[in-house]
PDB file of C-alpha atoms in Angstrom:
ATOM      1  CA  MET R 757     -28.304 -21.069   2.691  1.00 43.00           C
ATOM      2  CA  HIS R 758     -28.972 -22.764  -0.612  1.00 39.00           C
ATOM      3  CA  ALA R 759     -26.910 -22.911  -3.763  1.00 41.00           C
ATOM      4  CA  ARG R 760     -27.801 -23.595  -7.342  1.00 40.00           C
ATOM      5  CA  SER R 761     -25.187 -24.767  -9.790  1.00 41.00           C
ATOM      6  CA  HIS R 762     -25.725 -24.737 -13.536  1.00 41.00           C
ATOM      7  CA  PRO R 763     -22.791 -26.558 -15.161  1.00 42.00           C
ATOM      8  CA  PRO R 764     -22.739 -26.777 -18.944  1.00 39.00           C
ATOM      9  CA  ALA R 765     -24.115 -29.970 -20.453  1.00 42.00           C
ATOM     10  CA  ARG R 766     -21.575 -32.527 -21.543  1.00 40.00           C
ATOM     11  CA  GLY R 767     -20.468 -31.941 -25.086  1.00 44.00           C
ATOM     12  CA  SER R 768     -21.133 -28.199 -24.872  1.00 44.00           C
ATOM     13  CA  ASP R 769     -18.538 -25.648 -25.851  1.00 46.00           C
ATOM     14  CA  SER R 770     -15.703 -25.833 -23.299  1.00 41.00           C
ATOM     15  CA  SER R 771     -15.466 -22.042 -23.310  1.00 42.00           C
ATOM     16  CA  ALA R 772     -18.944 -21.702 -21.848  1.00 43.00           C
ATOM     17  CA  LEU R 773     -18.946 -20.145 -18.383  1.00 47.00           C
ATOM     18  CA  ARG R 774     -20.139 -22.359 -15.531  1.00 56.00           C
ATOM     19  CA  ALA R 775     -22.033 -20.221 -13.032  1.00 58.00           C
ATOM     20  CA  LEU R 776     -22.765 -20.902  -9.379  1.00 55.00           C
ATOM     21  CA  VAL R 777     -25.465 -18.566  -8.123  1.00 48.00           C
ATOM     22  CA  VAL R 778     -26.000 -18.511  -4.369  1.00 46.00           C
ATOM     23  CA  ALA R 779     -29.316 -17.444  -2.855  1.00 39.00           C
ATOM     24  CA  GLY R 780     -30.453 -16.836   0.714  1.00 36.00           C
ATOM     25  CA  ALA R 781     -32.391 -19.343   2.833  1.00 32.00           C
ATOM     26  CA  VAL R 782     -35.448 -17.165   2.344  1.00 29.00           C
ATOM     27  CA  CYS R 783     -35.444 -16.720  -1.404  1.00 31.00           C
ATOM     28  CA  THR R 784     -35.199 -13.137  -2.522  1.00 30.00           C
ATOM     29  CA  GLY R 785     -34.414 -13.871  -6.149  1.00 31.00           C
ATOM     30  CA  LEU R 786     -31.220 -14.700  -7.946  1.00 31.00           C
ATOM     31  CA  LEU R 787     -28.288 -12.667  -6.750  1.00 33.00           C
ATOM     32  CA  ALA R 788     -27.027 -12.401 -10.287  1.00 36.00           C
ATOM     33  CA  VAL R 789     -29.587  -9.617 -10.598  1.00 37.00           C
ATOM     34  CA  ALA R 790     -27.575  -6.815  -9.053  1.00 41.00           C
ATOM     35  CA  THR R 791     -28.946  -3.974  -6.978  1.00 43.00           C
ATOM     36  CA  PRO R 792     -29.765  -1.000  -9.216  1.00 45.00           C
ATOM     37  CA  ALA R 793     -26.745   1.224  -9.659  1.00 45.00           C
ATOM     38  CA  THR R 794     -26.531   4.664  -8.130  1.00 47.00           C
ATOM     39  CA  ALA R 795     -24.268   7.621  -8.795  1.00 49.00           C
ATOM     40  CA  ALA R 796     -22.115   6.471  -5.863  1.00 72.00           C
ATOM     41  CA  ASP R 797     -21.507   2.953  -7.148  1.00 89.00           C
ATOM     42  CA  VAL R 798     -17.857   1.904  -7.554  1.00 94.00           C
ATOM     43  CA  ARG R 799     -16.843  -1.152  -9.560  1.00 96.00           C
ATOM     44  CA  LEU R 800     -13.490  -2.846  -9.147  1.00 96.00           C
ATOM     45  CA  ARG R 801     -11.998  -5.626 -11.241  1.00 96.00           C
ATOM     46  CA  GLY R 802      -9.060  -7.762 -10.266  1.00 96.00           C
ATOM     47  CA  ASP R 803      -6.855 -10.555 -11.560  1.00 96.00           C
ATOM     48  CA  ALA R 804      -5.268 -12.854  -8.994  1.00 95.00           C
ATOM     49  CA  PRO R 805      -3.431 -15.748 -10.669  1.00 95.00           C
ATOM     50  CA  PHE R 806      -2.402 -18.513  -8.280  1.00 96.00           C
ATOM     51  CA  ARG R 807      -0.007 -21.450  -8.218  1.00 94.00           C
ATOM     52  CA  VAL R 808      -1.794 -24.680  -9.117  1.00 94.00           C
ATOM     53  CA  PRO R 809      -1.911 -27.158  -6.200  1.00 93.00           C
ATOM     54  CA  ALA R 810      -0.332 -30.593  -6.354  1.00 91.00           C
ATOM     55  CA  GLN R 811      -2.028 -33.171  -8.551  1.00 91.00           C
ATOM     56  CA  ALA R 812      -2.779 -35.360  -5.507  1.00 88.00           C
ATOM     57  CA  MET R 813      -4.874 -32.582  -4.003  1.00 87.00           C
ATOM     58  CA  LEU R 814      -6.766 -32.011  -7.244  1.00 92.00           C
ATOM     59  CA  ALA R 815      -7.404 -35.735  -7.642  1.00 91.00           C
ATOM     60  CA  ALA R 816      -9.093 -35.738  -4.229  1.00 88.00           C
ATOM     61  CA  LEU R 817     -11.399 -32.841  -5.163  1.00 92.00           C
ATOM     62  CA  SER R 818     -14.975 -34.103  -5.286  1.00 91.00           C
ATOM     63  CA  PRO R 819     -16.695 -33.786  -8.700  1.00 91.00           C
ATOM     64  CA  ASP R 820     -19.636 -32.077  -7.000  1.00 93.00           C
ATOM     65  CA  ALA R 821     -17.449 -29.405  -5.375  1.00 95.00           C
ATOM     66  CA  PRO R 822     -18.327 -25.800  -6.315  1.00 95.00           C
ATOM     67  CA  VAL R 823     -15.058 -25.510  -8.255  1.00 95.00           C
ATOM     68  CA  ARG R 824     -13.892 -28.282 -10.571  1.00 94.00           C
ATOM     69  CA  ALA R 825     -10.366 -29.633 -10.772  1.00 95.00           C
ATOM     70  CA  GLU R 826      -9.983 -28.479 -14.385  1.00 95.00           C
ATOM     71  CA  ASP R 827     -10.846 -24.934 -13.312  1.00 96.00           C
ATOM     72  CA  VAL R 828      -8.185 -25.011 -10.602  1.00 97.00           C
ATOM     73  CA  ARG R 829      -5.610 -26.335 -13.078  1.00 96.00           C
ATOM     74  CA  SER R 830      -6.045 -23.137 -15.095  1.00 96.00           C
ATOM     75  CA  GLY R 831      -4.366 -21.110 -12.349  1.00 96.00           C
ATOM     76  CA  ALA R 832      -6.633 -18.232 -13.367  1.00 96.00           C
ATOM     77  CA  LEU R 833      -8.652 -16.284 -10.809  1.00 97.00           C
ATOM     78  CA  SER R 834     -10.388 -12.963 -11.267  1.00 97.00           C
ATOM     79  CA  PHE R 835     -12.989 -11.055  -9.288  1.00 97.00           C
ATOM     80  CA  GLU R 836     -15.426  -8.184  -9.604  1.00 96.00           C
ATOM     81  CA  LEU R 837     -16.632  -6.070  -6.709  1.00 96.00           C
ATOM     82  CA  SER R 838     -19.321  -3.414  -6.802  1.00 96.00           C
ATOM     83  CA  TYR R 839     -20.067  -1.220  -3.795  1.00 96.00           C
ATOM     84  CA  ASP R 840     -21.789   2.026  -2.842  1.00 95.00           C
ATOM     85  CA  ASP R 841     -19.230   4.431  -1.381  1.00 91.00           C
ATOM     86  CA  ALA R 842     -21.965   6.631   0.105  1.00 92.00           C
ATOM     87  CA  VAL R 843     -23.117   4.046   2.664  1.00 93.00           C
ATOM     88  CA  VAL R 844     -22.721   5.156   6.298  1.00 92.00           C
ATOM     89  CA  ASP R 845     -20.521   3.354   8.825  1.00 94.00           C
ATOM     90  CA  ALA R 846     -22.600   0.994  10.981  1.00 94.00           C
ATOM     91  CA  ASP R 847     -20.028   0.493  13.775  1.00 93.00           C
ATOM     92  CA  PRO R 848     -19.910   2.941  16.717  1.00 92.00           C
ATOM     93  CA  ASP R 849     -16.205   2.226  17.241  1.00 91.00           C
ATOM     94  CA  PRO R 850     -14.431   5.375  15.958  1.00 92.00           C
ATOM     95  CA  TYR R 851     -11.592   3.220  14.626  1.00 94.00           C
ATOM     96  CA  THR R 852     -13.670   0.503  12.941  1.00 95.00           C
ATOM     97  CA  GLY R 853     -15.870   1.117   9.922  1.00 95.00           C
ATOM     98  CA  ARG R 854     -18.411  -1.523   8.853  1.00 96.00           C
ATOM     99  CA  TYR R 855     -19.941  -0.948   5.436  1.00 94.00           C
ATOM    100  CA  ASP R 856     -21.601  -4.326   4.908  1.00 86.00           C
ATOM    101  CA  ARG R 857     -24.696  -2.880   3.229  1.00 90.00           C
ATOM    102  CA  ALA R 858     -22.440  -1.143   0.723  1.00 94.00           C
ATOM    103  CA  ILE R 859     -21.705  -4.338  -1.242  1.00 96.00           C
ATOM    104  CA  ARG R 860     -23.781  -4.547  -4.428  1.00 95.00           C
ATOM    105  CA  SER R 861     -22.120  -7.608  -5.951  1.00 96.00           C
ATOM    106  CA  PHE R 862     -19.072  -9.800  -5.392  1.00 97.00           C
ATOM    107  CA  ARG R 863     -18.189 -12.341  -8.062  1.00 97.00           C
ATOM    108  CA  VAL R 864     -15.197 -14.642  -8.281  1.00 98.00           C
ATOM    109  CA  ARG R 865     -14.202 -16.527 -11.420  1.00 97.00           C
ATOM    110  CA  ILE R 866     -11.868 -19.530 -11.399  1.00 96.00           C
ATOM    111  CA  GLY R 867     -11.248 -21.032 -14.802  1.00 95.00           C
ATOM    112  CA  GLU R 868     -14.716 -21.388 -16.318  1.00 94.00           C
ATOM    113  CA  THR R 869     -16.634 -21.311 -13.036  1.00 95.00           C
ATOM    114  CA  LEU R 870     -18.246 -18.119 -11.799  1.00 96.00           C
ATOM    115  CA  LEU R 871     -19.058 -17.898  -8.081  1.00 97.00           C
ATOM    116  CA  ASP R 872     -21.675 -15.248  -7.397  1.00 97.00           C
ATOM    117  CA  MET R 873     -21.228 -14.615  -3.680  1.00 98.00           C
ATOM    118  CA  PRO R 874     -24.344 -13.541  -1.732  1.00 96.00           C
ATOM    119  CA  VAL R 875     -24.332  -9.865  -0.800  1.00 96.00           C
ATOM    120  CA  SER R 876     -26.316 -10.741   2.339  1.00 95.00           C
ATOM    121  CA  THR R 877     -23.148 -12.289   3.837  1.00 96.00           C
ATOM    122  CA  ALA R 878     -20.592  -9.860   2.370  1.00 97.00           C
ATOM    123  CA  ARG R 879     -18.579  -7.748   4.806  1.00 95.00           C
ATOM    124  CA  LEU R 880     -16.605  -4.612   3.980  1.00 96.00           C
ATOM    125  CA  VAL R 881     -14.608  -3.549   7.036  1.00 96.00           C
ATOM    126  CA  VAL R 882     -12.091  -0.725   7.466  1.00 96.00           C
ATOM    127  CA  SER R 883      -9.964  -0.788  10.611  1.00 94.00           C
ATOM    128  CA  ASP R 884      -7.747   2.070  11.751  1.00 93.00           C
ATOM    129  CA  GLY R 885      -6.315   0.183  14.694  1.00 90.00           C
ATOM    130  CA  GLY R 886      -9.781  -0.738  15.923  1.00 90.00           C
ATOM    131  CA  GLU R 887     -11.149  -3.820  17.688  1.00 85.00           C
ATOM    132  CA  GLY R 888      -8.337  -3.723  20.229  1.00 86.00           C
ATOM    133  CA  ARG R 889      -5.598  -4.039  17.611  1.00 91.00           C
ATOM    134  CA  MET R 890      -3.967  -0.625  17.716  1.00 93.00           C
ATOM    135  CA  HIS R 891      -0.947  -1.886  15.753  1.00 93.00           C
ATOM    136  CA  ARG R 892      -2.979  -2.995  12.717  1.00 94.00           C
ATOM    137  CA  GLU R 893      -4.823  -1.170   9.937  1.00 95.00           C
ATOM    138  CA  SER R 894      -6.782  -3.094   7.356  1.00 94.00           C
ATOM    139  CA  VAL R 895      -9.389  -3.152   4.629  1.00 95.00           C
ATOM    140  CA  GLN R 896     -11.221  -6.460   4.200  1.00 96.00           C
ATOM    141  CA  VAL R 897     -13.928  -7.738   1.861  1.00 97.00           C
ATOM    142  CA  VAL R 898     -15.198 -11.208   2.819  1.00 98.00           C
ATOM    143  CA  ALA R 899     -18.285 -13.202   1.829  1.00 98.00           C
ATOM    144  CA  ASP R 900     -19.578 -16.674   2.692  1.00 97.00           C
ATOM    145  CA  ALA R 901     -21.847 -19.019   0.756  1.00 96.00           C
ATOM    146  CA  ARG R 902     -23.395 -22.458   1.052  1.00 95.00           C
ATOM    147  CA  ALA R 903     -23.160 -24.598  -2.081  1.00 94.00           C
ATOM    148  CA  GLY R 904     -24.774 -27.992  -1.606  1.00 93.00           C
ATOM    149  CA  ALA R 905     -22.595 -30.033   0.742  1.00 94.00           C
ATOM    150  CA  PHE R 906     -19.916 -27.330   0.813  1.00 96.00           C
ATOM    151  CA  THR R 907     -19.282 -23.891   2.256  1.00 96.00           C
ATOM    152  CA  VAL R 908     -17.360 -21.273   0.295  1.00 97.00           C
ATOM    153  CA  GLN R 909     -15.548 -18.214   1.610  1.00 98.00           C
ATOM    154  CA  ALA R 910     -13.889 -15.617  -0.611  1.00 98.00           C
ATOM    155  CA  GLY R 911     -11.871 -12.715   0.736  1.00 98.00           C
ATOM    156  CA  TRP R 912      -9.704  -9.796  -0.287  1.00 97.00           C
ATOM    157  CA  VAL R 913      -7.571  -8.639   2.654  1.00 97.00           C
ATOM    158  CA  GLN R 914      -5.033  -5.798   2.880  1.00 95.00           C
ATOM    159  CA  LEU R 915      -3.034  -5.125   6.047  1.00 95.00           C
ATOM    160  CA  ASN R 916      -0.635  -2.552   7.406  1.00 94.00           C
ATOM    161  CA  GLN R 917       0.738  -3.750  10.723  1.00 93.00           C
ATOM    162  CA  SER R 918       3.584  -2.952  13.057  1.00 93.00           C
ATOM    163  CA  ALA R 919       4.958  -4.206  16.367  1.00 93.00           C
ATOM    164  CA  PRO R 920       2.239  -5.191  18.891  1.00 92.00           C
ATOM    165  CA  THR R 921       3.173  -2.203  21.070  1.00 93.00           C
ATOM    166  CA  ALA R 922       2.700   0.326  18.239  1.00 93.00           C
ATOM    167  CA  ASP R 923      -0.348   2.580  17.964  1.00 89.00           C
ATOM    168  CA  LEU R 924      -1.330   3.247  14.352  1.00 94.00           C
ATOM    169  CA  ARG R 925      -4.647   4.904  15.092  1.00 93.00           C
ATOM    170  CA  GLY R 926      -5.371   8.276  13.525  1.00 91.00           C
ATOM    171  CA  SER R 927      -2.611  10.068  11.637  1.00 90.00           C
ATOM    172  CA  ALA R 928       0.074   7.722  12.968  1.00 90.00           C
ATOM    173  CA  GLY R 929      -0.698   5.115  10.298  1.00 88.00           C
ATOM    174  CA  VAL R 930      -1.402   5.036   6.575  1.00 90.00           C
ATOM    175  CA  ILE R 931      -5.096   5.879   7.029  1.00 89.00           C
ATOM    176  CA  ASP R 932      -6.587   8.471   9.353  1.00 88.00           C
ATOM    177  CA  GLY R 933      -9.878   7.172  10.691  1.00 88.00           C
ATOM    178  CA  ASP R 934     -12.282   4.439   9.648  1.00 93.00           C
ATOM    179  CA  ARG R 935     -13.760   6.175   6.614  1.00 92.00           C
ATOM    180  CA  LEU R 936     -14.176   4.137   3.469  1.00 92.00           C
ATOM    181  CA  PRO R 937     -11.057   4.896   1.381  1.00 90.00           C
ATOM    182  CA  ALA R 938     -11.410   6.436  -2.050  1.00 91.00           C
ATOM    183  CA  PRO R 939     -11.276   3.783  -4.803  1.00 92.00           C
ATOM    184  CA  GLY R 940      -7.721   4.677  -5.820  1.00 90.00           C
ATOM    185  CA  ARG R 941      -6.583   4.385  -2.225  1.00 89.00           C
ATOM    186  CA  LEU R 942      -8.451   1.141  -1.747  1.00 91.00           C
ATOM    187  CA  ILE R 943      -6.756  -0.654  -4.635  1.00 91.00           C
ATOM    188  CA  ALA R 944      -3.341   0.774  -3.684  1.00 86.00           C
ATOM    189  CA  PHE R 945      -3.627   0.334   0.082  1.00 90.00           C
ATOM    190  CA  PRO R 946      -0.091   0.692   1.537  1.00 89.00           C
ATOM    191  CA  THR R 947       0.529  -2.705   3.108  1.00 93.00           C
ATOM    192  CA  SER R 948       3.358  -3.507   5.508  1.00 92.00           C
ATOM    193  CA  GLY R 949       4.701  -6.365   3.391  1.00 89.00           C
ATOM    194  CA  GLU R 950       4.266  -8.223   0.118  1.00 87.00           C
ATOM    195  CA  PHE R 951       2.185 -10.962   1.733  1.00 90.00           C
ATOM    196  CA  ASP R 952      -0.092  -8.538   3.579  1.00 94.00           C
ATOM    197  CA  ARG R 953      -2.164  -8.085   0.436  1.00 94.00           C
ATOM    198  CA  VAL R 954      -3.975 -11.324  -0.395  1.00 96.00           C
ATOM    199  CA  PHE R 955      -6.986 -12.755  -2.171  1.00 98.00           C
ATOM    200  CA  TYR R 956      -8.135 -16.186  -1.060  1.00 97.00           C
ATOM    201  CA  LEU R 957     -10.811 -18.783  -1.692  1.00 98.00           C
ATOM    202  CA  ARG R 958     -11.634 -21.505   0.835  1.00 97.00           C
ATOM    203  CA  ILE R 959     -13.981 -24.462   0.323  1.00 96.00           C
ATOM    204  CA  ASP R 960     -14.959 -26.771   3.195  1.00 95.00           C
ATOM    205  CA  ALA R 961     -17.209 -29.803   3.412  1.00 94.00           C
ATOM    206  CA  VAL R 962     -20.190 -29.048   5.645  1.00 93.00           C
ATOM    207  CA  GLY R 963     -19.683 -30.556   9.089  1.00 87.00           C
ATOM    208  CA  ALA R 964     -16.109 -31.645   8.419  1.00 84.00           C
ATOM    209  CA  ALA R 965     -13.312 -30.510  10.701  1.00 81.00           C
ATOM    210  CA  GLY R 966      -9.661 -30.085   9.827  1.00 81.00           C
ATOM    211  CA  ARG R 967      -8.137 -29.131   6.504  1.00 88.00           C
ATOM    212  CA  PRO R 968     -10.363 -27.491   3.885  1.00 92.00           C
ATOM    213  CA  VAL R 969     -11.309 -29.288   0.699  1.00 93.00           C
ATOM    214  CA  LEU R 970      -9.545 -26.526  -1.237  1.00 95.00           C
ATOM    215  CA  TYR R 971      -7.646 -23.420  -0.200  1.00 95.00           C
ATOM    216  CA  LEU R 972      -6.182 -21.020  -2.747  1.00 96.00           C
ATOM    217  CA  SER R 973      -4.429 -17.783  -1.899  1.00 95.00           C
ATOM    218  CA  THR R 974      -2.331 -15.335  -3.842  1.00 96.00           C
ATOM    219  CA  SER R 975      -0.533 -12.067  -3.281  1.00 95.00           C
ATOM    220  CA  ARG R 976      -0.141 -11.441  -7.012  1.00 93.00           C
ATOM    221  CA  LEU R 977      -2.969  -8.980  -7.484  1.00 93.00           C
ATOM    222  CA  SER R 978      -3.744  -6.523 -10.235  1.00 94.00           C
ATOM    223  CA  VAL R 979      -6.832  -4.483  -9.370  1.00 95.00           C
ATOM    224  CA  SER R 980      -8.411  -1.630 -11.309  1.00 94.00           C
ATOM    225  CA  VAL R 981     -11.354   0.716 -11.040  1.00 92.00           C
ATOM    226  CA  ALA R 982     -13.765  -0.019 -13.872  1.00 83.00           C
ATOM    227  CA  PRO R 983     -13.943   3.353 -15.666  1.00 65.00           C
ATOM    228  CA  PRO R 984     -16.781   5.058 -17.509  1.00 50.00           C
ATOM    229  CA  SER R 985     -16.793   4.352 -21.236  1.00 40.00           C
ATOM    230  CA  GLY R 986     -13.773   5.914 -22.909  1.00 40.00           C
ATOM    231  CA  ALA R 987     -11.970   6.741 -19.648  1.00 41.00           C
ATOM    232  CA  SER R 988      -8.561   5.470 -18.591  1.00 38.00           C
ATOM    233  CA  VAL R 989      -8.052   2.689 -16.065  1.00 36.00           C
ATOM    234  CA  SER R 990      -6.288   3.163 -12.728  1.00 33.00           C
ATOM    235  CA  SER R 991      -4.610   0.000 -11.471  1.00 34.00           C
ATOM    236  CA  VAL R 992      -2.041  -1.347  -9.024  1.00 37.00           C
ATOM    237  CA  SER R 993      -0.121  -4.620  -9.132  1.00 35.00           C
ATOM    238  CA  SER R 994       1.780  -6.580  -6.517  1.00 36.00           C
ATOM    239  CA  ALA R 995       4.760  -8.552  -7.780  1.00 34.00           C
ATOM    240  CA  SER R 996       5.014 -10.745  -4.689  1.00 33.00           C
ATOM    241  CA  SER R 997       5.041 -14.513  -5.050  1.00 29.00           C
ATOM    242  CA  THR R 998       1.907 -16.620  -5.153  1.00 30.00           C
ATOM    243  CA  THR R 999       1.064 -19.105  -2.431  1.00 31.00           C
ATOM    244  CA  THR R1000      -1.338 -22.016  -2.358  1.00 32.00           C
ATOM    245  CA  ARG R1001      -1.947 -24.014   0.780  1.00 33.00           C
TER     246      ARG R1001
END
């Protein structure tokens, strides 16, 4: 995959937004041009502030990395997700729902950098104890991108899990089946613990093994359904502590 980065010219207004737009290996146009909206489109917005890593880690961050050190120092992360809730499950497993084609856009902002993740790699998966993990229910949104000499992965993961011998499939757990949850249920998914709801961003150097170049994760999430004009906003927040590894 290819990536195009358009940082602001030196001397430009520091409030200008730096955008990273990721396109597929076979160019299909800029992904910033979203798929036309339908009546079934749902848009979610979230804030996920994180603890700033140690200065030594930031000093080692390459200047050509997709996210700049000054953006990380802000401790500010937000994301926007748009999906079609009418898309049909593509997985025959009755306890695993794959709605990958449902994702219309997935954008992550850190400081003044906007990462426009490619919808071609985005995965929206609902598990009601599927994939051989009867003790675990989850909703996950994950996308991968290639940005020059780096790979980027962004994910929003929510888990409800019990002892390995438990069976949470069907009505025994917090969801009954692998249907895509309603938006209100999705943003307020009943997790089994404060750290079982997490948003993360991982950046690796292509071909390098071992520790990532940058890994940010946080369980302090405030997510809302973007309402029609003039409507109220439904939101949920997690007060758990923030982690950065």
